[in-house]
Coordinates of C-alpha atoms and ligand atoms in Angstrom, one line a residue:
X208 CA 0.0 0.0 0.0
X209 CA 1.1 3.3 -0.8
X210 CA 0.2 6.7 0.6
X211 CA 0.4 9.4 -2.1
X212 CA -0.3 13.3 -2.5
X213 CA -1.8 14.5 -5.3
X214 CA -3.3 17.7 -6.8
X215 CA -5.9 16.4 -8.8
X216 CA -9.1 18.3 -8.0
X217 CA -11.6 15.9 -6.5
X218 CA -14.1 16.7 -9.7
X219 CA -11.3 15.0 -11.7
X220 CA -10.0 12.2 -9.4
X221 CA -11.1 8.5 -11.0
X222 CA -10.5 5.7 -8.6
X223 CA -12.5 3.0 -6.5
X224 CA -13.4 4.9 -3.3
X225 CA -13.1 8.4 -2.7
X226 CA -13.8 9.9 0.9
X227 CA -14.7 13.1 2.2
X228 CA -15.6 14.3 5.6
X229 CA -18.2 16.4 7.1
X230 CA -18.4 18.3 10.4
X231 CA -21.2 17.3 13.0
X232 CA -24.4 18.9 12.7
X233 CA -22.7 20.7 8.8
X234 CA -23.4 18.0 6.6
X235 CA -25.3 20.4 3.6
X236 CA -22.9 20.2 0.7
X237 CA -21.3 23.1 -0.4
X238 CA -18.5 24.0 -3.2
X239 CA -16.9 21.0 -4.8
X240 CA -19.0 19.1 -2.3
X241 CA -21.9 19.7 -4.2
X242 CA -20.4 20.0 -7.4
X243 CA -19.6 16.7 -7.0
X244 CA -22.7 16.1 -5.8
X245 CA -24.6 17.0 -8.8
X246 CA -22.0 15.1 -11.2
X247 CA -22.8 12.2 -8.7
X248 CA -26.9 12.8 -9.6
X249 CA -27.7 13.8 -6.0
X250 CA -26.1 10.2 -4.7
X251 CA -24.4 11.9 -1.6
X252 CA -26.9 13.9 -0.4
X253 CA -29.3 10.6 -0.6
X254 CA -26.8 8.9 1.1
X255 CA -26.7 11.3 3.7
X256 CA -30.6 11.5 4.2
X257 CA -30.9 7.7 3.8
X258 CA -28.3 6.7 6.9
X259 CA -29.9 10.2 9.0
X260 CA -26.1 10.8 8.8
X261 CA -24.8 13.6 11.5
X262 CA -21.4 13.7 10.7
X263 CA -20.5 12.5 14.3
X264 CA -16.6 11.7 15.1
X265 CA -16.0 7.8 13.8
X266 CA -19.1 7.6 12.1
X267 CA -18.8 6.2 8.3
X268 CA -21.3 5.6 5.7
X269 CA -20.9 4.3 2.4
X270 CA -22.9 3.9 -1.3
X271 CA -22.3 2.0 -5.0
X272 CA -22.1 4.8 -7.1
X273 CA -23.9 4.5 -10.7
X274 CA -21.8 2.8 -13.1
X275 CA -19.7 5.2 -15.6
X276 CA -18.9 7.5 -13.1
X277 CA -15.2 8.8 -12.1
X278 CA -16.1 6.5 -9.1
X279 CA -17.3 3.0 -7.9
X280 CA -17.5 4.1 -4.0
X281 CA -18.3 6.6 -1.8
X282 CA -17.4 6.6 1.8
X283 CA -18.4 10.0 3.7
X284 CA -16.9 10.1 6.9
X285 CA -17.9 12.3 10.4
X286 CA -15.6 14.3 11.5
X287 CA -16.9 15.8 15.0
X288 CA -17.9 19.3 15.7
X289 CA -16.0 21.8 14.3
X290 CA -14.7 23.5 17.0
X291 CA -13.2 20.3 18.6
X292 CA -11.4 20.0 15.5
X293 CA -7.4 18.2 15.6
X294 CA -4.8 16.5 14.2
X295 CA -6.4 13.5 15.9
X296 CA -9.7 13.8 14.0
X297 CA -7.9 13.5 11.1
X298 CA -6.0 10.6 12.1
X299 CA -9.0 8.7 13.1
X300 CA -11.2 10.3 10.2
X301 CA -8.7 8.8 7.9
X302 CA -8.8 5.4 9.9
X303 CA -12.4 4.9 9.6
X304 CA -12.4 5.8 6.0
X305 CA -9.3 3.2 5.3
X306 CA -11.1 0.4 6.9
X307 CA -14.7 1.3 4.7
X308 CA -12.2 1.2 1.8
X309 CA -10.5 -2.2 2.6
X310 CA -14.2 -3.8 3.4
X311 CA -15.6 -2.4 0.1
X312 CA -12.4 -4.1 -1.9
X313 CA -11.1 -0.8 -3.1
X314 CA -8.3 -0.9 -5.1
X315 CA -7.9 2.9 -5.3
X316 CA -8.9 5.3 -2.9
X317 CA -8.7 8.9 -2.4
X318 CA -9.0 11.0 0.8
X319 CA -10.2 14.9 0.6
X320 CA -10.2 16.3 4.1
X321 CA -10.0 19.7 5.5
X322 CA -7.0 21.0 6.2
X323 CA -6.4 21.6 10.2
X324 CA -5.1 25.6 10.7
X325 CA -3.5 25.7 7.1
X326 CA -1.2 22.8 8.6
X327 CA -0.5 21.1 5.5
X328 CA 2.5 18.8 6.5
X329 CA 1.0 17.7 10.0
X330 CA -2.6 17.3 8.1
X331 CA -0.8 15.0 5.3
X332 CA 1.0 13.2 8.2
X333 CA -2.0 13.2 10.2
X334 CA -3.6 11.5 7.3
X335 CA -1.0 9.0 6.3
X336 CA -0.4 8.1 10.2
X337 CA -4.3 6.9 10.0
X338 CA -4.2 5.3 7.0
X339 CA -0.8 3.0 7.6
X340 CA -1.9 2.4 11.9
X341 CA -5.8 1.5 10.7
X342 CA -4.5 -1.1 7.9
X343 CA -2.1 -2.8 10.3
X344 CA -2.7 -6.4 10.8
X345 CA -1.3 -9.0 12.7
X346 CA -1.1 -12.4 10.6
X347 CA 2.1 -13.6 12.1
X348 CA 0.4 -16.7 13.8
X349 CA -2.3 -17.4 10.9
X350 CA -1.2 -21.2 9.7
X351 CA -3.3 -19.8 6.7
X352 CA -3.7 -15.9 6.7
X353 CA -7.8 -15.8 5.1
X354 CA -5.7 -13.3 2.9
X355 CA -8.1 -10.7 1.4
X356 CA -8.0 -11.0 -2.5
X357 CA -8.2 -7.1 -2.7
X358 CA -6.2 -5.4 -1.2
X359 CA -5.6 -1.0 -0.7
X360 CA -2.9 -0.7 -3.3
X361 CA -2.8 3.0 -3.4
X362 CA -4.2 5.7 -1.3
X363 CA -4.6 9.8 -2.7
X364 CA -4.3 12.5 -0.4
X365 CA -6.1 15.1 -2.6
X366 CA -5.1 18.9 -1.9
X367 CA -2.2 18.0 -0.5
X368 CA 0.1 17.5 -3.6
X369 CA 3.7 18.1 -2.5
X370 CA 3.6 17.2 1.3
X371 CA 5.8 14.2 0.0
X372 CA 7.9 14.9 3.1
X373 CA 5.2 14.7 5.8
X374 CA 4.2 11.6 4.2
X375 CA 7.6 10.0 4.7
X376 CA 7.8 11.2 8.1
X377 CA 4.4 9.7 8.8
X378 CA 6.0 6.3 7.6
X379 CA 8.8 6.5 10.2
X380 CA 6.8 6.8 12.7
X381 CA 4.4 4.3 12.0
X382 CA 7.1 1.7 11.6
X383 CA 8.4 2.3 15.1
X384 CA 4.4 2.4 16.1
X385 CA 4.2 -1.0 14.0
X386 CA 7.1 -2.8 15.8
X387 CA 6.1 -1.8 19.0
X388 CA 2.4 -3.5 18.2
X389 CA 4.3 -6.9 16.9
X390 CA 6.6 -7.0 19.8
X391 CA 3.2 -6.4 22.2
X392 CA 1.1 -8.7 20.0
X393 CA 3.7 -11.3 20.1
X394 CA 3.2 -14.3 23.1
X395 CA 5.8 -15.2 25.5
X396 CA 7.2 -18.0 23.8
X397 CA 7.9 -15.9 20.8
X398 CA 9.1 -12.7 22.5
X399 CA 11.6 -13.7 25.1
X400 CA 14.4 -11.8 26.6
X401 CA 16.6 -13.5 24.1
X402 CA 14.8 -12.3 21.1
X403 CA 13.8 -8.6 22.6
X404 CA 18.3 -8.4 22.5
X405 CA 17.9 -9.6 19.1
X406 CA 15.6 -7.1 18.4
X407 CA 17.7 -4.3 19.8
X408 CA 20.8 -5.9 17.4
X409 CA 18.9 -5.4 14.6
X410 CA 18.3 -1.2 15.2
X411 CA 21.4 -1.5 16.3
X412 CA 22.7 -2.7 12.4
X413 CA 20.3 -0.5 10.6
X414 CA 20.3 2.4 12.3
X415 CA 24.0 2.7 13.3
X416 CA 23.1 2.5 17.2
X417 CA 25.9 1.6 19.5
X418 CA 24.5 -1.3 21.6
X419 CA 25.2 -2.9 25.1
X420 CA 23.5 -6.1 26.6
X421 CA 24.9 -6.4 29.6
X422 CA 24.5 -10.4 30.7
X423 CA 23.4 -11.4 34.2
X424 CA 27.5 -11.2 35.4
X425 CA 27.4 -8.1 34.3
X426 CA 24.3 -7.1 36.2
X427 CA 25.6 -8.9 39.2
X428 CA 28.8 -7.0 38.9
X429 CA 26.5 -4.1 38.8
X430 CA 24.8 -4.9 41.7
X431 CA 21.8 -5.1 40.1
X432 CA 20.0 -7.0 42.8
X433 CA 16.2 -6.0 42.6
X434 CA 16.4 -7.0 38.8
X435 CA 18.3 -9.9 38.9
X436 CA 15.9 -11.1 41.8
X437 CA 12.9 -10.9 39.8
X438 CA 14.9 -12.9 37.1
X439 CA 15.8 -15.8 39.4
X440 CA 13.0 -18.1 38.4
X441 CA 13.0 -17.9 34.8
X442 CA 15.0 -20.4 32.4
X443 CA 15.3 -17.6 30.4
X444 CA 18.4 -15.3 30.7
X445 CA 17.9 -11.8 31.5
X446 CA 19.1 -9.1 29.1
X447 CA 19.7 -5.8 30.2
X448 CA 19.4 -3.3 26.7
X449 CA 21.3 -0.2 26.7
X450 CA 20.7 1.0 22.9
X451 CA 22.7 4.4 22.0
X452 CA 21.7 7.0 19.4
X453 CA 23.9 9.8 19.1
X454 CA 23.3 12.8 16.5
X455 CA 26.6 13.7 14.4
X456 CA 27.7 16.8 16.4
X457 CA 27.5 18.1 19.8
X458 CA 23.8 17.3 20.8
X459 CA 21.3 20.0 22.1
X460 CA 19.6 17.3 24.6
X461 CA 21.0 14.0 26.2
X462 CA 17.7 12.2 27.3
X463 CA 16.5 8.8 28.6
X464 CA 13.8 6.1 27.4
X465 CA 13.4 3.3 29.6
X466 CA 10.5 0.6 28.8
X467 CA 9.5 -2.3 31.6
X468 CA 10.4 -5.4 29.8
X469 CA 8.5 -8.1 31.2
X470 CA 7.7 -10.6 29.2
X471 CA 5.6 -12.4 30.8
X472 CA 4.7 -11.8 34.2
X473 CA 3.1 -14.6 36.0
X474 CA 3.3 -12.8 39.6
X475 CA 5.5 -14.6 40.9
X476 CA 4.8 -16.8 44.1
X477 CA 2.1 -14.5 44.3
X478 CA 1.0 -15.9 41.3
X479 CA -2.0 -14.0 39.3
X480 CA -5.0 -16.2 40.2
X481 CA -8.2 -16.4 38.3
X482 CA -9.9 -13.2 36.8
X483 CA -6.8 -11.8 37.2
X484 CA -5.8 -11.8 33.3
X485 CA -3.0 -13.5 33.8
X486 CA -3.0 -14.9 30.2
X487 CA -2.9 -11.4 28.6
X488 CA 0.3 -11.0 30.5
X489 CA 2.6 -11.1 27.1
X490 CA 1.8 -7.5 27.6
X491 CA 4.0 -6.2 30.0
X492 CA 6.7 -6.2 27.7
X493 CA 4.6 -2.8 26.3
X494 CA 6.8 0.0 28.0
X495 CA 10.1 -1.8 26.5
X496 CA 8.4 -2.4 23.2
X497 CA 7.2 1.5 22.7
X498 CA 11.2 2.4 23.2
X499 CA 12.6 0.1 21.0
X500 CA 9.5 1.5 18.7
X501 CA 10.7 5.2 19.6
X502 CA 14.3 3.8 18.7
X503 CA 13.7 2.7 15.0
X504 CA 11.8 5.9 14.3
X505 CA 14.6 8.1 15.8
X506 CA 16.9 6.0 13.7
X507 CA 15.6 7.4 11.1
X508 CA 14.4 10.7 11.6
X509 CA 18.2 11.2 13.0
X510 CA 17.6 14.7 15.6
X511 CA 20.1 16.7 17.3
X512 CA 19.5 14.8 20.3
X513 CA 21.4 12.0 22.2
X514 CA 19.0 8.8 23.4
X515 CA 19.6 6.4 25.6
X516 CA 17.3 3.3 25.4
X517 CA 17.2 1.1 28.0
X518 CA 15.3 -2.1 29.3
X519 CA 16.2 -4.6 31.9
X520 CA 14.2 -7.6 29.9
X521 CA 13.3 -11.0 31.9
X522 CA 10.3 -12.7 32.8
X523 CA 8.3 -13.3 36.4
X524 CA 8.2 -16.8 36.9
X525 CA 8.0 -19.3 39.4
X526 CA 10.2 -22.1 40.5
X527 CA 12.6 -23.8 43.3
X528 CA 14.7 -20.5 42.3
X529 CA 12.6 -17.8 43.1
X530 CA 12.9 -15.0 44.7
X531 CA 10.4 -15.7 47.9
X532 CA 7.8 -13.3 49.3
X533 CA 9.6 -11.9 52.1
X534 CA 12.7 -11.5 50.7
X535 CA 15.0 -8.4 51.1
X536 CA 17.3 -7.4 47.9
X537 CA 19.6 -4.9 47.1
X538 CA 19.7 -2.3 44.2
X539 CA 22.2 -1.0 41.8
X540 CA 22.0 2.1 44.1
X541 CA 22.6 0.4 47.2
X542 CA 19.2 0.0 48.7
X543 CA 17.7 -2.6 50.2
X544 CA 13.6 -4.0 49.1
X545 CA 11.6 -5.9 51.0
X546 CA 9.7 -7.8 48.5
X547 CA 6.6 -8.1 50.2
X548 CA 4.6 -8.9 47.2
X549 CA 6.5 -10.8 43.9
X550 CA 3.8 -9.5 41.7
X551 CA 5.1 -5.8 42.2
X552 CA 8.1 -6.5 39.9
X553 CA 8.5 -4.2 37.4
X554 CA 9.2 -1.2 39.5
X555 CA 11.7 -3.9 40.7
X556 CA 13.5 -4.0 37.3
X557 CA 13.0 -0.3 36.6
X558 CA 14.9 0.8 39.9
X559 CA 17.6 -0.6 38.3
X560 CA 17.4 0.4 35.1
X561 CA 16.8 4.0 36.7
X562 CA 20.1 3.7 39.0
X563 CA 21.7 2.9 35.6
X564 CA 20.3 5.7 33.6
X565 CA 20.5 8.5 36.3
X566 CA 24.7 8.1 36.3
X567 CA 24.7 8.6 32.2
X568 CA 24.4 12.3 32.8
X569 CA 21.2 13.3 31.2
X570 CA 19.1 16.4 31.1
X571 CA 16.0 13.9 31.5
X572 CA 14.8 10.3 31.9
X573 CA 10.8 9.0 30.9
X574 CA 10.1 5.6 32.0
X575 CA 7.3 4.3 30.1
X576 CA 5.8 1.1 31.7
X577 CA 2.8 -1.4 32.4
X578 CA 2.7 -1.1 35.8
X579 CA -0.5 -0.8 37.9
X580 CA -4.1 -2.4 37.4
X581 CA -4.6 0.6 39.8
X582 CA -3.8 3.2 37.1
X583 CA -6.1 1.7 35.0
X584 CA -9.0 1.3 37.5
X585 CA -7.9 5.3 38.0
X586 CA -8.3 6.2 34.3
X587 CA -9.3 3.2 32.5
X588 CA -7.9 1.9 28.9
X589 CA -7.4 5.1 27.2
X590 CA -5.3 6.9 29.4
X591 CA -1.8 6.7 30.8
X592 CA -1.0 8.1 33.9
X593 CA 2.0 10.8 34.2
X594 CA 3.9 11.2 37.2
X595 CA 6.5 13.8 37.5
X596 CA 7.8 16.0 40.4
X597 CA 9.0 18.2 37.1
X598 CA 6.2 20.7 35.6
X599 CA 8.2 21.1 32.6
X600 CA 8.7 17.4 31.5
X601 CA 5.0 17.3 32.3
X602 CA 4.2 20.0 29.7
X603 CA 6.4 18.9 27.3
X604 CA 5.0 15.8 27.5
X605 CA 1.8 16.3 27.4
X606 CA 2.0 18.7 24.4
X607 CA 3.6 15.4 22.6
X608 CA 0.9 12.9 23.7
X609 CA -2.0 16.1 22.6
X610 CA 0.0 16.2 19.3
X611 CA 0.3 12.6 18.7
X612 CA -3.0 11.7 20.2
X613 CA -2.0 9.5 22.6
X614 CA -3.9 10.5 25.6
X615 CA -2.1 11.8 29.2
X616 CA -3.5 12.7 32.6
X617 CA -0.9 13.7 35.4
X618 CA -1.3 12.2 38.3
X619 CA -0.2 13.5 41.9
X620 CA 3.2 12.8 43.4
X621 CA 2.0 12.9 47.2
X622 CA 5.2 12.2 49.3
X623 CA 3.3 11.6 52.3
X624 CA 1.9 8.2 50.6
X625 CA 5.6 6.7 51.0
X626 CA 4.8 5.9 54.3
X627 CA 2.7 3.0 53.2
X628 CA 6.1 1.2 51.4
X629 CA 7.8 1.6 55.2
X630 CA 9.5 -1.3 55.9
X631 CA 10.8 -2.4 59.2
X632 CA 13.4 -4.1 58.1
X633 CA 15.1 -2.9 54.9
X634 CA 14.7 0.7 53.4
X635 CA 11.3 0.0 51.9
X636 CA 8.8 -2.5 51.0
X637 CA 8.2 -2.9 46.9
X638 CA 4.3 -2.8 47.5
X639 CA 2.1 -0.1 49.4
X640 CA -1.8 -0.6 50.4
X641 CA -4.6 -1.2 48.0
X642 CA -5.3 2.7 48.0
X643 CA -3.4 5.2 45.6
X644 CA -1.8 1.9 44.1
X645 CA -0.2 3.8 41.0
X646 CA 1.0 6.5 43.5
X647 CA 2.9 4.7 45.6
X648 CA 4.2 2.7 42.2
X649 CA 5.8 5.9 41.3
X650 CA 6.9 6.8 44.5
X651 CA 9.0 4.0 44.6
X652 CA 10.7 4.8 41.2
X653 CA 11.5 8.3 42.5
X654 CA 14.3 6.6 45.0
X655 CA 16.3 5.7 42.1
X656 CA 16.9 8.6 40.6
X657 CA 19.2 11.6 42.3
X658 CA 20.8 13.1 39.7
X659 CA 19.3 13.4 36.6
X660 CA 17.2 17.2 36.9
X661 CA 14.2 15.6 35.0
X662 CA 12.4 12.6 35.5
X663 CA 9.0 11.1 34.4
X664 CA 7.1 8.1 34.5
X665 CA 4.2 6.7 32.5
X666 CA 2.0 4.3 33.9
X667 CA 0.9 2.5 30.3
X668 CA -0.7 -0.6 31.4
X669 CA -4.0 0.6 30.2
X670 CA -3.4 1.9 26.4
X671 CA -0.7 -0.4 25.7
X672 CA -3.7 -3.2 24.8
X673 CA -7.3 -2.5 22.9
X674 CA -9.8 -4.9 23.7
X675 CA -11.9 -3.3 20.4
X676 CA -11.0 -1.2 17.5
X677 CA -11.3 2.1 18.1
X678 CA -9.5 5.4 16.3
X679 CA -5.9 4.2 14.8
X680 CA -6.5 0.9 16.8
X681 CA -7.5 -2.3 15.9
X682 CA -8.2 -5.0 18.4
X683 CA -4.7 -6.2 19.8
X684 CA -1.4 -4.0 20.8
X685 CA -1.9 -0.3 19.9
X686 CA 2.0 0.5 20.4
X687 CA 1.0 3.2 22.5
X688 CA 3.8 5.5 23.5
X689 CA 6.0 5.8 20.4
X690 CA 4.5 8.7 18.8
X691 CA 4.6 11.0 22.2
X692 CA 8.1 10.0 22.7
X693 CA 9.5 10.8 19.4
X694 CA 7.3 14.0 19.4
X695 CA 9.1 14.7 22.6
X696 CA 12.6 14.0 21.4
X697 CA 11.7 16.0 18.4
X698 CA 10.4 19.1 20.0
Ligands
BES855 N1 2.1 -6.1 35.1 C1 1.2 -5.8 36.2 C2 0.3 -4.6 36.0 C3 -0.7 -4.7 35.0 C4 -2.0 -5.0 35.3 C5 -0.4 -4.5 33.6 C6 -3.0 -5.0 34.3 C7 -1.4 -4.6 32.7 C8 -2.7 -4.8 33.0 C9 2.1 -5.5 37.4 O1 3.3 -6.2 37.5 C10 1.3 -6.0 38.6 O2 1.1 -7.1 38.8 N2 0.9 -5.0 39.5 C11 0.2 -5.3 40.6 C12 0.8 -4.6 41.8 C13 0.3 -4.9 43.1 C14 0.9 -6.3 43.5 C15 0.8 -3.9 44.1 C16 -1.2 -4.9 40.4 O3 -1.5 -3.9 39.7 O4 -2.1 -5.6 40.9
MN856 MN1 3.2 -8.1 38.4
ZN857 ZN1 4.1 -6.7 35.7

């Protein structure tokens, strides 16, 4: 499939499917619109009347078009009222209207949209992003993929001839968005620790990343004790990623992405019992997978910025090895955990992975990981939390989740709510009461970092999985994360 820009005026465009949008509660035809209309013999505004079409956000309808004419289909598409009007209604506009397309076996299509605040590239990128992220499909496992015979082969962005460049850019990002979703999407005995390093090799080669695993020696020279702890009981060895892009002269930023890498997380000897989803847990591999997705885009889009991606990868497992409730380990940064709950082990890796991060000398660090049921229960599957004692990494942040649609609510910091991880025996316990469960999550990351100024984590355990298709999502891994982090190296 390929996502084009063209000039030809809509009047003049011959194809399969052509699209157009219209705002809520606007939907009289006007201009071209009814030009096209009339060429058409009245078949839109029929269309319209026929489906009692609004022009609400996501809504799609569809009709044959009489034979002869410079079209087969028509796929009108609602776009929302006007004044909530975004790059994100675009994206999704264009999502909806590449699915119609796909389900109505168009060969062809073209897209005529309004343009958001004379904004051509980020429409045309807009576009494109909707387009590539609504047509993604996961077929890896299919013994027989039910291969559709007709497929999109090319897609026209109409009024938008020459944004060549923002389409490009759209396709870097989705491929960092798409490798994120295959690495989420892909089960626990596919996507191991061993193969995430793989993964990481690979950027490595084709982006011209310097890379480090650092082996479970190296951890334990490292004195990498909460990670390695959480390790114990896997067969699987643990891979700690440090992946390194650096810009050709001095860079403006040096900054931090770290992603929880578990993939698989059983709980532990507090195993996940039943209801508890414990066979979606492939999942929690979603924080790691949106920064190796982050890496390949930045590999490409190459800014003046230095990147540090790191994941302490491994899996929470049970056997005669593991760690035991109870226990009491020792961080990277020479504090001690009471593990007072094995299923609390991602902030276990991520302390170390912080400790190691926070002595690179960086201007800032985001942690991006699937952390807390309790964030989602807070804000549900759409939303990630944000925790920062920083107000500017929260802004910038939250203007690269608005811009990318990729949804953001900061959540309070409160200090006082370390008291529930007291321990009475080692510096802190790894899991606080039922109450303020993402809170205290956080909290606990804030011990292991000291000297990095900027610091921010993102509770993703929510958005990182759609249970329906929805916007750019289809049912699956949505490879949430990727687009606000490269927006945020990029700004
Ligand atoms: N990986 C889970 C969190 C999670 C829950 C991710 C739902 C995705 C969807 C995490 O390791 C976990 O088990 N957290 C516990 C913490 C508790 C023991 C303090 C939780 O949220 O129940
Ligand atoms: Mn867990
Ligand atoms: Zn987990």
């Amino acid at each position: 499939m390929e996502v084009r820009t063209s000039n030809t005026p809509i009047l003049q465009w011959t194809g399969d499917g052509l699209a157009i949008g219209l705002f809520e509660d606007a939907v009289e035809l006007t201009g071209d619109l009814a030009t096209l209309d009339e060429k058409l013999a009245g078949s839109i505004k029929e269309l319209i009347a026929e489906e009692e079409f609004k022009g609400k956000a996501g809504s799609t309808i569809s009709t044959r078009v009489a034979g002869g004419s410079q079209v087969r289909k028509l796929i009108v598409v609602g776009l929302g009222k006007a004044e909530d009007f975004n790059l994100d209604s675009l994206r999704n506009a264009a999502a909806s209207i590449a699915r119609s397309g796909k389900k109505q076996n168009c060969k062809t299509l073209a897209i005529s949209l309004p343009v958001y605040h004379n904004q051509l590239a980020d429409t045309a990128q807009a576009i494109a992003e909707g387009v590539e992220l609504a047509l993604y499909e996961d077929t890896r496992f299919k013994s027989e993929p039910e291969e559709k015979k007709i497929t999109i082969e090319t897609v026209d962005l109409l009024g938008l001839g020459g944004q060549e460049a923002a389409i490009a850019r759209a396709a870097q990002i989705c491929s960092g968005v798409i490798l994120a979703r295959q690495l989420v999407d892909g089960p626990a005995n596919e996507v191991t620790p061993i193969t995430m390093a793989q993964t990481a090799q690979t950027l490595a080669t084709d982006y011209g990343f310097q890379l480090e695993i650092l082996e479970q020696e190296d951890c334990e020279k490292l004195g990498m004790g909460a990670f390695l702890g959480v390790a114990k009981a896997s067969d699987l060895p643990p891979k700690f990623i440090h992946l390194t892009y650096k810009p050709q002269g001095t860079p403006k930023r040096k900054l931090a992405i770290i992603g929880k890498g578990l993939t698989f997380d059983s709980g532990g000897l507090n195993i996940k019992g039943a209801g508890s989803g414990i066979e979606t847990m492939k999942i929690d591999m979603g924080g790691s997978a949106a920064t190796l997705g982050a890496a390949k885009t930045i590999g490409q889009l190459k800014p003046d910025v230095e990147v540090h991606f790191i994941s302490a990868v491994t899996e929470n497992m049970i056997s005669g090895h593991a760690m035991h409730p109870g226990d009491i380990l020792k961080a990277s940064n020479g504090k001690t955990i009471e593990v007072n709950n094995t299923d609390a082990e991602g902030r276990l890796t991520l302390a170390d992975a912080l400790v190691f991060a926070d002595k690179l000398g960086l201007d800032a660090i985001v942690d991006l990981a699937t952390l807390t049921g309790a964030c989602v229960v807070a804000l549900g599957n759409d939303i990630a939390g944000m925790f920062t004692p920083n107000d500017d990494l929260a802004k910038e942040l939250a203007a690269a989740g608005d811009k990318a649609g990729e949804k953001l609510w900061r959540m309070p910091m409160e200090d006082k709510y370390f008291e529930g991880l007291k321990s009475g025996i080692a510096d802190m316990k790894n899991t606080g009461p039922r109450p303020g469960g993402s809170i205290t999550a956080a909290l606990f990351l804030k011990q292991f970092v000291k000297d990095t100024p900027a610091w921010a984590h993102l509770d993703v355990a929510g958005p990182v999985w759609a249970d329906k298709e929805s916007g750019v999502n289809n049912t699956g891994a949505t490879g949430f994360g990727v687009r606000t982090l490269v927006n945020w190296v990029m700004s």
